[in-house]
PDB file of C-alpha atoms in Angstrom:
ATOM      1  CA  MET M  21    -149.257  98.494  61.596  1.00 49.00           C
ATOM      2  CA  GLY M  22    -149.161 100.508  64.811  1.00 50.00           C
ATOM      3  CA  VAL M  23    -150.553  97.593  66.803  1.00 45.00           C
ATOM      4  CA  ILE M  24    -148.041  95.179  65.247  1.00 47.00           C
ATOM      5  CA  HIS M  25    -145.155  97.579  65.954  1.00 48.00           C
ATOM      6  CA  TRP M  26    -146.306  97.978  69.541  1.00 47.00           C
ATOM      7  CA  TYR M  27    -146.580  94.180  69.939  1.00 44.00           C
ATOM      8  CA  TYR M  28    -143.035  93.564  68.650  1.00 44.00           C
ATOM      9  CA  HIS M  29    -141.682  96.389  70.798  1.00 47.00           C
ATOM     10  CA  GLN M  30    -143.258  94.876  73.919  1.00 50.00           C
ATOM     11  CA  ARG M  31    -142.045  91.409  72.932  1.00 49.00           C
ATOM     12  CA  ILE M  32    -138.436  92.591  72.518  1.00 47.00           C
ATOM     13  CA  LYS M  33    -138.640  94.414  75.836  1.00 48.00           C
ATOM     14  CA  ALA M  34    -139.922  91.258  77.547  1.00 48.00           C
ATOM     15  CA  LEU M  35    -137.105  89.198  76.015  1.00 44.00           C
ATOM     16  CA  ARG M  36    -134.529  91.718  77.258  1.00 48.00           C
ATOM     17  CA  VAL M  37    -135.956  91.571  80.783  1.00 43.00           C
ATOM     18  CA  SER M  38    -135.948  87.771  80.638  1.00 46.00           C
ATOM     19  CA  CYS M  39    -132.328  87.786  79.470  1.00 47.00           C
ATOM     20  CA  VAL M  40    -131.271  90.100  82.302  1.00 44.00           C
ATOM     21  CA  MET M  41    -133.082  87.927  84.837  1.00 44.00           C
ATOM     22  CA  ASP M  42    -131.373  84.811  83.469  1.00 47.00           C
ATOM     23  CA  GLN M  43    -127.989  86.531  83.736  1.00 47.00           C
ATOM     24  CA  CYS M  44    -128.697  87.582  87.320  1.00 44.00           C
ATOM     25  CA  LEU M  45    -129.794  84.049  88.166  1.00 42.00           C
ATOM     26  CA  GLN M  46    -126.629  82.654  86.571  1.00 47.00           C
ATOM     27  CA  LEU M  47    -124.496  85.125  88.534  1.00 44.00           C
ATOM     28  CA  THR M  48    -126.277  84.136  91.743  1.00 48.00           C
ATOM     29  CA  ILE M  49    -125.690  80.436  91.076  1.00 44.00           C
ATOM     30  CA  THR M  50    -122.047  81.081  90.147  1.00 65.00           C
ATOM     31  CA  TYR M  51    -121.471  83.160  93.298  1.00 63.00           C
ATOM     32  CA  SER M  52    -123.124  80.502  95.467  1.00 73.00           C
ATOM     33  CA  GLU M  53    -120.919  77.814  93.929  1.00 78.00           C
ATOM     34  CA  TYR M  54    -117.836  79.994  94.504  1.00 80.00           C
ATOM     35  CA  HIS M  55    -118.737  80.561  98.161  1.00 79.00           C
ATOM     36  CA  ASP M  56    -119.406  76.850  98.693  1.00 83.00           C
ATOM     37  CA  CYS M  57    -116.104  75.947  97.015  1.00 87.00           C
ATOM     38  CA  PHE M  58    -114.282  78.501  99.201  1.00 89.00           C
ATOM     39  CA  MET M  59    -115.753  77.092 102.407  1.00 89.00           C
ATOM     40  CA  ASP M  60    -115.067  73.518 101.275  1.00 90.00           C
ATOM     41  CA  THR M  61    -111.399  74.439 100.796  1.00 91.00           C
ATOM     42  CA  VAL M  62    -111.321  75.933 104.296  1.00 92.00           C
ATOM     43  CA  GLU M  63    -112.853  72.796 105.804  1.00 93.00           C
ATOM     44  CA  ASP M  64    -110.440  70.541 103.909  1.00 94.00           C
ATOM     45  CA  SER M  65    -107.500  72.661 105.080  1.00 93.00           C
ATOM     46  CA  ARG M  66    -108.595  72.452 108.700  1.00 94.00           C
ATOM     47  CA  ALA M  67    -108.975  68.689 108.428  1.00 95.00           C
ATOM     48  CA  LEU M  68    -105.412  68.473 107.089  1.00 95.00           C
ATOM     49  CA  ILE M  69    -104.157  70.711 109.912  1.00 95.00           C
ATOM     50  CA  ALA M  70    -105.801  68.365 112.420  1.00 96.00           C
ATOM     51  CA  ASN M  71    -103.975  65.548 110.631  1.00 96.00           C
ATOM     52  CA  ILE M  72    -100.663  67.379 111.171  1.00 94.00           C
ATOM     53  CA  GLN M  73    -101.411  67.622 114.890  1.00 95.00           C
ATOM     54  CA  GLU M  74    -102.105  63.884 115.041  1.00 96.00           C
ATOM     55  CA  HIS M  75     -98.783  63.148 113.323  1.00 95.00           C
ATOM     56  CA  VAL M  76     -96.922  65.438 115.745  1.00 94.00           C
ATOM     57  CA  LYS M  77     -98.486  63.624 118.696  1.00 95.00           C
ATOM     58  CA  ALA M  78     -97.413  60.255 117.269  1.00 95.00           C
ATOM     59  CA  MET M  79     -93.914  61.616 116.548  1.00 93.00           C
ATOM     60  CA  ARG M  80     -93.589  62.792 120.138  1.00 94.00           C
ATOM     61  CA  ASN M  81     -94.246  59.241 121.335  1.00 94.00           C
ATOM     62  CA  LEU M  82     -91.759  57.834 118.810  1.00 91.00           C
ATOM     63  CA  HIS M  83     -89.098  60.309 119.919  1.00 89.00           C
ATOM     64  CA  SER M  84     -89.612  59.263 123.529  1.00 90.00           C
ATOM     65  CA  ASP M  85     -89.351  55.568 122.644  1.00 89.00           C
ATOM     66  CA  LEU M  86     -86.232  56.074 120.523  1.00 83.00           C
ATOM     67  CA  LEU M  87     -84.474  58.066 123.224  1.00 82.00           C
ATOM     68  CA  SER M  88     -85.276  55.549 125.945  1.00 82.00           C
ATOM     69  CA  SER M  89     -84.327  52.524 123.841  1.00 77.00           C
ATOM     70  CA  PRO M  90     -80.737  51.260 124.208  1.00 70.00           C
ATOM     71  CA  ARG M  91     -80.839  50.052 120.600  1.00 71.00           C
ATOM     72  CA  GLN M  92     -82.300  51.795 117.621  1.00 70.00           C
ATOM     73  CA  ASP M  93     -85.500  50.233 116.286  1.00 77.00           C
ATOM     74  CA  GLU M  94     -85.435  50.460 112.486  1.00 81.00           C
ATOM     75  CA  ASN M  95     -89.216  50.184 112.199  1.00 89.00           C
ATOM     76  CA  MET M  96     -89.708  53.136 114.539  1.00 88.00           C
ATOM     77  CA  LYS M  97     -87.138  55.170 112.620  1.00 85.00           C
ATOM     78  CA  LEU M  98     -88.867  54.388 109.320  1.00 89.00           C
ATOM     79  CA  GLU M  99     -92.234  55.378 110.774  1.00 92.00           C
ATOM     80  CA  LEU M 100     -90.742  58.586 112.147  1.00 89.00           C
ATOM     81  CA  ASP M 101     -89.216  59.481 108.769  1.00 88.00           C
ATOM     82  CA  ALA M 102     -92.507  58.735 106.997  1.00 92.00           C
ATOM     83  CA  ARG M 103     -94.515  60.903 109.385  1.00 92.00           C
ATOM     84  CA  THR M 104     -91.999  63.737 109.085  1.00 90.00           C
ATOM     85  CA  GLU M 105     -92.253  63.724 105.294  1.00 90.00           C
ATOM     86  CA  THR M 106     -96.046  63.532 105.467  1.00 93.00           C
ATOM     87  CA  VAL M 107     -96.230  66.565 107.745  1.00 92.00           C
ATOM     88  CA  LYS M 108     -94.029  68.592 105.401  1.00 89.00           C
ATOM     89  CA  LYS M 109     -96.141  67.657 102.370  1.00 91.00           C
ATOM     90  CA  ILE M 110     -99.402  68.456 104.146  1.00 92.00           C
ATOM     91  CA  ALA M 111     -98.074  71.785 105.425  1.00 91.00           C
ATOM     92  CA  LYS M 112     -97.029  72.862 101.930  1.00 90.00           C
ATOM     93  CA  LYS M 113    -100.350  71.731 100.454  1.00 92.00           C
ATOM     94  CA  VAL M 114    -102.394  73.680 103.013  1.00 92.00           C
ATOM     95  CA  SER M 115    -100.122  76.693 102.604  1.00 90.00           C
ATOM     96  CA  ASN M 116    -100.689  76.742  98.844  1.00 91.00           C
ATOM     97  CA  SER M 117    -104.459  76.406  99.314  1.00 92.00           C
ATOM     98  CA  LEU M 118    -104.591  79.295 101.792  1.00 91.00           C
ATOM     99  CA  LYS M 119    -102.476  81.514  99.546  1.00 90.00           C
ATOM    100  CA  LYS M 120    -104.850  80.759  96.686  1.00 90.00           C
ATOM    101  CA  LEU M 121    -107.813  81.757  98.862  1.00 90.00           C
ATOM    102  CA  GLU M 122    -106.010  84.942  99.851  1.00 90.00           C
ATOM    103  CA  ARG M 123    -105.506  85.853  96.186  1.00 89.00           C
ATOM    104  CA  SER M 124    -109.200  85.315  95.480  1.00 88.00           C
ATOM    105  CA  ILE M 125    -110.098  87.573  98.421  1.00 87.00           C
ATOM    106  CA  LYS M 126    -107.710  90.250  97.160  1.00 88.00           C
ATOM    107  CA  LYS M 127    -109.326  90.033  93.725  1.00 86.00           C
ATOM    108  CA  GLU M 128    -112.770  90.503  95.270  1.00 84.00           C
ATOM    109  CA  GLU M 129    -111.580  93.537  97.217  1.00 84.00           C
ATOM    110  CA  ASP M 130    -110.062  95.106  94.096  1.00 85.00           C
ATOM    111  CA  GLU M 131    -113.396  94.734  92.277  1.00 82.00           C
ATOM    112  CA  ILE M 132    -115.332  96.612  94.973  1.00 81.00           C
ATOM    113  CA  GLU M 133    -116.255 100.059  93.657  1.00 76.00           C
ATOM    114  CA  ASP M 134    -118.243 101.692  96.463  1.00 76.00           C
ATOM    115  CA  GLY M 135    -115.760 100.777  99.214  1.00 74.00           C
ATOM    116  CA  HIS M 136    -118.374  98.748 101.080  1.00 80.00           C
ATOM    117  CA  ILE M 137    -117.159  95.254 101.987  1.00 79.00           C
ATOM    118  CA  PRO M 138    -120.021  92.727 101.881  1.00 82.00           C
ATOM    119  CA  ALA M 139    -120.652  90.617 104.973  1.00 83.00           C
ATOM    120  CA  SER M 140    -120.011  87.433 102.964  1.00 83.00           C
ATOM    121  CA  LEU M 141    -116.538  88.675 102.013  1.00 84.00           C
ATOM    122  CA  ARG M 142    -115.745  89.500 105.639  1.00 87.00           C
ATOM    123  CA  ILE M 143    -116.809  85.973 106.572  1.00 87.00           C
ATOM    124  CA  ARG M 144    -114.465  84.476 103.983  1.00 88.00           C
ATOM    125  CA  LYS M 145    -111.586  86.695 105.152  1.00 88.00           C
ATOM    126  CA  THR M 146    -112.175  85.604 108.739  1.00 89.00           C
ATOM    127  CA  GLN M 147    -112.271  81.929 107.785  1.00 90.00           C
ATOM    128  CA  GLN M 148    -109.074  82.168 105.726  1.00 90.00           C
ATOM    129  CA  SER M 149    -107.220  84.123 108.401  1.00 89.00           C
ATOM    130  CA  THR M 150    -108.323  81.803 111.216  1.00 91.00           C
ATOM    131  CA  THR M 151    -107.239  78.747 109.230  1.00 91.00           C
ATOM    132  CA  LEU M 152    -103.883  80.391 108.529  1.00 90.00           C
ATOM    133  CA  HIS M 153    -103.369  80.893 112.274  1.00 89.00           C
ATOM    134  CA  LEU M 154    -104.200  77.234 112.876  1.00 91.00           C
ATOM    135  CA  LEU M 155    -101.615  76.198 110.286  1.00 91.00           C
ATOM    136  CA  VAL M 156     -98.924  78.373 111.861  1.00 88.00           C
ATOM    137  CA  GLU M 157     -99.692  76.905 115.287  1.00 90.00           C
ATOM    138  CA  ALA M 158     -99.458  73.356 113.906  1.00 91.00           C
ATOM    139  CA  ILE M 159     -96.150  74.078 112.133  1.00 89.00           C
ATOM    140  CA  THR M 160     -94.809  75.748 115.279  1.00 88.00           C
ATOM    141  CA  GLU M 161     -95.706  72.686 117.342  1.00 91.00           C
ATOM    142  CA  PHE M 162     -94.057  70.391 114.784  1.00 90.00           C
ATOM    143  CA  ASN M 163     -90.939  72.552 114.607  1.00 87.00           C
ATOM    144  CA  GLN M 164     -90.662  72.741 118.401  1.00 88.00           C
ATOM    145  CA  GLU M 165     -90.956  68.963 118.686  1.00 90.00           C
ATOM    146  CA  GLN M 166     -88.138  68.591 116.164  1.00 87.00           C
ATOM    147  CA  LEU M 167     -85.949  71.047 118.065  1.00 85.00           C
ATOM    148  CA  ASP M 168     -86.640  69.340 121.399  1.00 88.00           C
ATOM    149  CA  TYR M 169     -85.733  65.955 119.947  1.00 86.00           C
ATOM    150  CA  LYS M 170     -82.571  67.397 118.391  1.00 81.00           C
ATOM    151  CA  GLU M 171     -81.519  68.821 121.751  1.00 83.00           C
ATOM    152  CA  LYS M 172     -82.146  65.498 123.500  1.00 83.00           C
ATOM    153  CA  CYS M 173     -80.147  63.642 120.848  1.00 78.00           C
ATOM    154  CA  GLU M 174     -77.223  65.997 121.412  1.00 76.00           C
ATOM    155  CA  GLU M 175     -77.475  65.401 125.152  1.00 79.00           C
ATOM    156  CA  ARG M 176     -77.518  61.659 124.487  1.00 75.00           C
ATOM    157  CA  ILE M 177     -74.339  61.913 122.416  1.00 71.00           C
ATOM    158  CA  GLN M 178     -72.624  63.929 125.119  1.00 72.00           C
ATOM    159  CA  ARG M 179     -73.697  61.381 127.730  1.00 71.00           C
ATOM    160  CA  VAL M 180     -72.345  58.504 125.623  1.00 67.00           C
ATOM    161  CA  VAL M 181     -69.053  60.310 125.232  1.00 64.00           C
ATOM    162  CA  SER M 182     -68.941  60.884 128.974  1.00 66.00           C
ATOM    163  CA  ILE M 183     -69.649  57.212 129.721  1.00 60.00           C
ATOM    164  CA  ALA M 184     -66.821  56.220 127.384  1.00 57.00           C
ATOM    165  CA  ARG M 185     -64.587  58.467 129.484  1.00 50.00           C
ATOM    166  CA  ALA M 186     -63.744  60.727 126.596  1.00 53.00           C
ATOM    167  CA  GLU M 187     -62.495  64.088 127.748  1.00 55.00           C
ATOM    168  CA  ILE M 188     -63.741  66.511 125.132  1.00 58.00           C
ATOM    169  CA  SER M 189     -65.356  69.935 125.316  1.00 62.00           C
ATOM    170  CA  ASP M 190     -68.833  70.666 123.964  1.00 64.00           C
ATOM    171  CA  GLU M 191     -67.351  73.003 121.340  1.00 69.00           C
ATOM    172  CA  LYS M 192     -64.855  70.374 120.162  1.00 65.00           C
ATOM    173  CA  LEU M 193     -67.549  67.687 120.093  1.00 63.00           C
ATOM    174  CA  GLU M 194     -69.844  69.880 118.006  1.00 66.00           C
ATOM    175  CA  GLU M 195     -67.011  70.683 115.610  1.00 67.00           C
ATOM    176  CA  LEU M 196     -66.126  66.997 115.110  1.00 62.00           C
ATOM    177  CA  LEU M 197     -69.770  66.043 114.638  1.00 61.00           C
ATOM    178  CA  GLU M 198     -70.255  68.733 111.988  1.00 65.00           C
ATOM    179  CA  GLN M 199     -67.218  67.352 110.167  1.00 60.00           C
ATOM    180  CA  GLY M 200     -68.512  63.790 110.531  1.00 55.00           C
ATOM    181  CA  ASN M 201     -65.169  62.852 112.064  1.00 54.00           C
ATOM    182  CA  TYR M 202     -66.455  60.293 114.570  1.00 51.00           C
ATOM    183  CA  ALA M 203     -63.163  58.403 114.923  1.00 51.00           C
ATOM    184  CA  SER M 204     -61.437  61.492 116.288  1.00 54.00           C
ATOM    185  CA  ILE M 205     -63.871  61.533 119.179  1.00 54.00           C
ATOM    186  CA  PHE M 206     -62.717  58.102 120.294  1.00 50.00           C
ATOM    187  CA  ASN M 207     -59.059  58.001 119.307  1.00 52.00           C
ATOM    188  CA  ALA M 208     -56.288  56.757 121.561  1.00 44.00           C
ATOM    189  CA  ASP M 209     -55.645  60.194 122.997  1.00 45.00           C
ATOM    190  CA  ILE M 210     -59.180  60.594 124.272  1.00 47.00           C
ATOM    191  CA  VAL M 211     -60.487  57.189 125.318  1.00 46.00           C
ATOM    192  CA  THR M 212     -58.658  54.218 126.798  1.00 44.00           C
ATOM    193  CA  GLU M 213     -61.082  51.311 126.477  1.00 49.00           C
ATOM    194  CA  THR M 214     -61.384  50.284 122.828  1.00 51.00           C
ATOM    195  CA  LEU M 215     -64.473  48.102 123.213  1.00 52.00           C
ATOM    196  CA  GLU M 216     -66.437  50.799 124.958  1.00 56.00           C
ATOM    197  CA  ALA M 217     -65.213  53.303 122.405  1.00 55.00           C
ATOM    198  CA  ARG M 218     -66.475  51.197 119.521  1.00 57.00           C
ATOM    199  CA  LYS M 219     -69.903  50.797 121.079  1.00 61.00           C
ATOM    200  CA  ALA M 220     -70.049  54.472 121.844  1.00 59.00           C
ATOM    201  CA  LEU M 221     -68.874  55.317 118.334  1.00 58.00           C
ATOM    202  CA  GLU M 222     -71.691  53.276 116.793  1.00 62.00           C
ATOM    203  CA  ASP M 223     -74.296  55.001 118.953  1.00 64.00           C
ATOM    204  CA  VAL M 224     -72.883  58.436 118.208  1.00 62.00           C
ATOM    205  CA  GLN M 225     -72.886  57.735 114.469  1.00 63.00           C
ATOM    206  CA  ILE M 226     -76.545  56.680 114.601  1.00 67.00           C
ATOM    207  CA  ARG M 227     -77.557  59.681 116.680  1.00 66.00           C
ATOM    208  CA  HIS M 228     -75.642  62.032 114.446  1.00 65.00           C
ATOM    209  CA  GLN M 229     -77.421  60.716 111.362  1.00 69.00           C
ATOM    210  CA  GLU M 230     -80.669  61.490 113.143  1.00 70.00           C
ATOM    211  CA  LEU M 231     -79.413  64.989 113.865  1.00 70.00           C
ATOM    212  CA  LEU M 232     -78.579  65.533 110.206  1.00 70.00           C
ATOM    213  CA  LYS M 233     -82.092  64.460 109.198  1.00 72.00           C
ATOM    214  CA  LEU M 234     -83.602  66.709 111.834  1.00 71.00           C
ATOM    215  CA  GLU M 235     -81.588  69.723 110.728  1.00 72.00           C
ATOM    216  CA  LYS M 236     -82.584  69.122 107.120  1.00 74.00           C
ATOM    217  CA  SER M 237     -86.240  68.802 108.070  1.00 73.00           C
ATOM    218  CA  ILE M 238     -86.132  71.957 110.187  1.00 72.00           C
ATOM    219  CA  GLN M 239     -84.384  73.864 107.396  1.00 73.00           C
ATOM    220  CA  GLU M 240     -86.956  72.769 104.803  1.00 70.00           C
ATOM    221  CA  LEU M 241     -89.860  74.006 106.894  1.00 70.00           C
ATOM    222  CA  ARG M 242     -88.150  77.173 108.078  1.00 70.00           C
ATOM    223  CA  ASP M 243     -88.897  79.161 104.916  1.00 71.00           C
ATOM    224  CA  LEU M 244     -92.522  78.043 104.948  1.00 72.00           C
ATOM    225  CA  PHE M 245     -92.798  78.903 108.630  1.00 68.00           C
ATOM    226  CA  VAL M 246     -91.352  82.384 108.098  1.00 71.00           C
ATOM    227  CA  GLU M 247     -93.679  82.976 105.143  1.00 70.00           C
ATOM    228  CA  MET M 248     -96.736  81.935 107.156  1.00 70.00           C
ATOM    229  CA  ALA M 249     -95.640  84.059 110.122  1.00 68.00           C
ATOM    230  CA  LEU M 250     -95.320  87.107 107.855  1.00 68.00           C
ATOM    231  CA  LEU M 251     -98.791  86.492 106.439  1.00 67.00           C
ATOM    232  CA  VAL M 252    -100.207  86.288 109.953  1.00 67.00           C
ATOM    233  CA  GLU M 253     -98.469  89.541 110.881  1.00 64.00           C
ATOM    234  CA  GLN M 254     -99.820  91.247 107.761  1.00 61.00           C
ATOM    235  CA  GLN M 255    -103.297  90.026 108.587  1.00 61.00           C
ATOM    236  CA  GLY M 256    -103.116  91.532 112.050  1.00 55.00           C
ATOM    237  CA  ASP M 257    -104.836  94.671 110.776  1.00 51.00           C
ATOM    238  CA  ILE M 258    -107.440  92.507 109.064  1.00 46.00           C
ATOM    239  CA  ILE M 259    -108.177  90.686 112.312  1.00 47.00           C
ATOM    240  CA  ASP M 260    -108.448  93.998 114.181  1.00 49.00           C
ATOM    241  CA  SER M 261    -110.806  95.288 111.498  1.00 48.00           C
ATOM    242  CA  ILE M 262    -112.909  92.134 111.708  1.00 44.00           C
ATOM    243  CA  GLU M 263    -113.063  92.425 115.494  1.00 47.00           C
ATOM    244  CA  HIS M 264    -114.123  96.059 115.057  1.00 50.00           C
ATOM    245  CA  HIS M 265    -116.922  95.023 112.714  1.00 46.00           C
ATOM    246  CA  VAL M 266    -117.977  92.287 115.123  1.00 43.00           C
ATOM    247  CA  MET M 267    -118.041  94.766 117.994  1.00 49.00           C
ATOM    248  CA  GLU M 268    -120.051  97.199 115.874  1.00 50.00           C
ATOM    249  CA  ALA M 269    -122.447  94.420 114.967  1.00 44.00           C
ATOM    250  CA  GLY M 270    -122.758  93.466 118.630  1.00 48.00           C
ATOM    251  CA  GLU M 271    -123.418  97.075 119.598  1.00 50.00           C
ATOM    252  CA  ALA M 272    -125.970  97.357 116.803  1.00 45.00           C
ATOM    253  CA  VAL M 273    -127.716  94.210 118.042  1.00 43.00           C
ATOM    254  CA  GLU M 274    -127.728  95.526 121.607  1.00 49.00           C
ATOM    255  CA  THR M 275    -129.085  98.889 120.434  1.00 51.00           C
ATOM    256  CA  ALA M 276    -131.751  97.142 118.397  1.00 45.00           C
ATOM    257  CA  ARG M 277    -132.653  95.008 121.421  1.00 51.00           C
ATOM    258  CA  VAL M 278    -133.028  98.088 123.632  1.00 50.00           C
ATOM    259  CA  GLN M 279    -135.031  99.889 120.972  1.00 52.00           C
ATOM    260  CA  THR M 280    -137.236  96.829 120.549  1.00 48.00           C
ATOM    261  CA  LYS M 281    -137.913  96.761 124.287  1.00 53.00           C
ATOM    262  CA  LYS M 282    -138.787 100.446 124.198  1.00 53.00           C
ATOM    263  CA  ALA M 283    -141.051  99.876 121.220  1.00 49.00           C
ATOM    264  CA  ILE M 284    -142.825  97.059 123.083  1.00 50.00           C
ATOM    265  CA  VAL M 285    -143.296  99.304 126.124  1.00 53.00           C
ATOM    266  CA  TYR M 286    -144.583 102.138 123.932  1.00 52.00           C
ATOM    267  CA  GLN M 287    -146.870  99.721 122.133  1.00 58.00           C
ATOM    268  CA  LYS M 288    -148.259  98.447 125.430  1.00 56.00           C
ATOM    269  CA  LYS M 289    -148.796 102.008 126.656  1.00 60.00           C
ATOM    270  CA  ALA M 290    -150.474 102.966 123.385  1.00 57.00           C
ATOM    271  CA  ARG M 291    -152.700  99.893 123.584  1.00 63.00           C
ATOM    272  CA  MET M 292    -153.584 100.749 127.189  1.00 66.00           C
ATOM    273  CA  LYS M 293    -154.413 104.335 126.227  1.00 63.00           C
ATOM    274  CA  LYS M 294    -156.553 103.047 123.387  1.00 63.00           C
ATOM    275  CA  LEU M 295    -158.425 100.728 125.756  1.00 63.00           C
ATOM    276  CA  ILE M 296    -158.944 103.556 128.256  1.00 68.00           C
ATOM    277  CA  PHE M 297    -160.184 105.807 125.467  1.00 63.00           C
ATOM    278  CA  LEU M 298    -162.590 103.126 124.232  1.00 65.00           C
ATOM    279  CA  ALA M 299    -163.771 102.505 127.789  1.00 65.00           C
ATOM    280  CA  CYS M 300    -164.393 106.216 128.300  1.00 69.00           C
ATOM    281  CA  LEU M 301    -166.136 106.387 124.975  1.00 65.00           C
ATOM    282  CA  GLY M 302    -168.306 103.408 125.965  1.00 67.00           C
ATOM    283  CA  VAL M 303    -169.174 104.972 129.308  1.00 63.00           C
ATOM    284  CA  PHE M 304    -169.985 108.250 127.600  1.00 63.00           C
ATOM    285  CA  GLY M 305    -172.181 106.426 125.072  1.00 64.00           C
ATOM    286  CA  LEU M 306    -173.931 104.527 127.841  1.00 64.00           C
ATOM    287  CA  VAL M 307    -174.572 107.735 129.775  1.00 61.00           C
ATOM    288  CA  LEU M 308    -175.839 109.350 126.594  1.00 63.00           C
ATOM    289  CA  LEU M 309    -178.223 106.451 125.936  1.00 62.00           C
ATOM    290  CA  ILE M 310    -179.500 106.574 129.504  1.00 64.00           C
ATOM    291  CA  PHE M 311    -180.045 110.290 129.165  1.00 62.00           C
ATOM    292  CA  ILE M 312    -181.914 109.859 125.855  1.00 64.00           C
ATOM    293  CA  PHE M 313    -184.119 107.058 127.218  1.00 59.00           C
ATOM    294  CA  SER M 314    -184.789 109.071 130.356  1.00 64.00           C
ATOM    295  CA  SER M 315    -185.816 112.069 128.257  1.00 63.00           C
ATOM    296  CA  LEU M 316    -188.120 109.948 126.095  1.00 59.00           C
ATOM    297  CA  PHE M 317    -189.668 108.297 129.138  1.00 55.00           C
ATOM    298  CA  SER M 318    -190.258 111.689 130.786  1.00 60.00           C
ATOM    299  CA  SER M 319    -191.884 113.148 127.646  1.00 57.00           C
ATOM    300  CA  LYS M 320    -194.337 110.209 127.430  1.00 53.00           C
ATOM    301  CA  LYS M 321    -195.452 110.861 130.933  1.00 52.00           C
TER     302      LYS M 321
END
């Protein structure tokens, strides 16, 4: 009975160890999948950010063409509107993905008990923060392009008004445009040539519609831009901490390199001393053998 009891006890113990090992293996696989998924999200986000930059570049060319064209090209306007909407959708999508990654990082940090942040977690924080900076830069570039185009459209309207010989101040023009009261800009009191006024009125109406779209687009992205900027500011300490860790790691590598060089020098010196010792020992042994043979030879004589 004692042998049977011992056998079952050992068997249960082995099963428990096997179960623990399986759990550890499962945790390792799960963690690896999580890390891979995290990095895939980062790569996808960066690809989308690069897509935003490509759209902004194309929009800049469209803006230039629209401003230099005497007549509005409907196809160009449709393409511009489509690209603007695409950029806004992509920006919001990337923003949501990065916020999700930030929440997962925060959850990991809250689960740390010993206060030691693993290197893998620092890597993920760096990747998320760097991607966030890239998004803010892309949104800033898009927003600036919109503002520049808006300013040029306003200048175009003012130039059209000037060509039509309308005497109106910038403040009054802005007030009438905000009200949508285009006719007042070119009424009988302001402009004398009706035909020119009509042509100018049509151009102003078109440009003003563009301004309204621009203002709406800028307003829609403003909240997202502010939110991203705040996140970047909050992560300033994180970036400083990461740089500190990188510097520490660099110093540690340099120290290790110096110590390794010293160890190699010491090893060479130790090897040299060992060779000298062996050489001395060999010489001593040779002298001893000569002495012994000499003594034996002398005794035979």
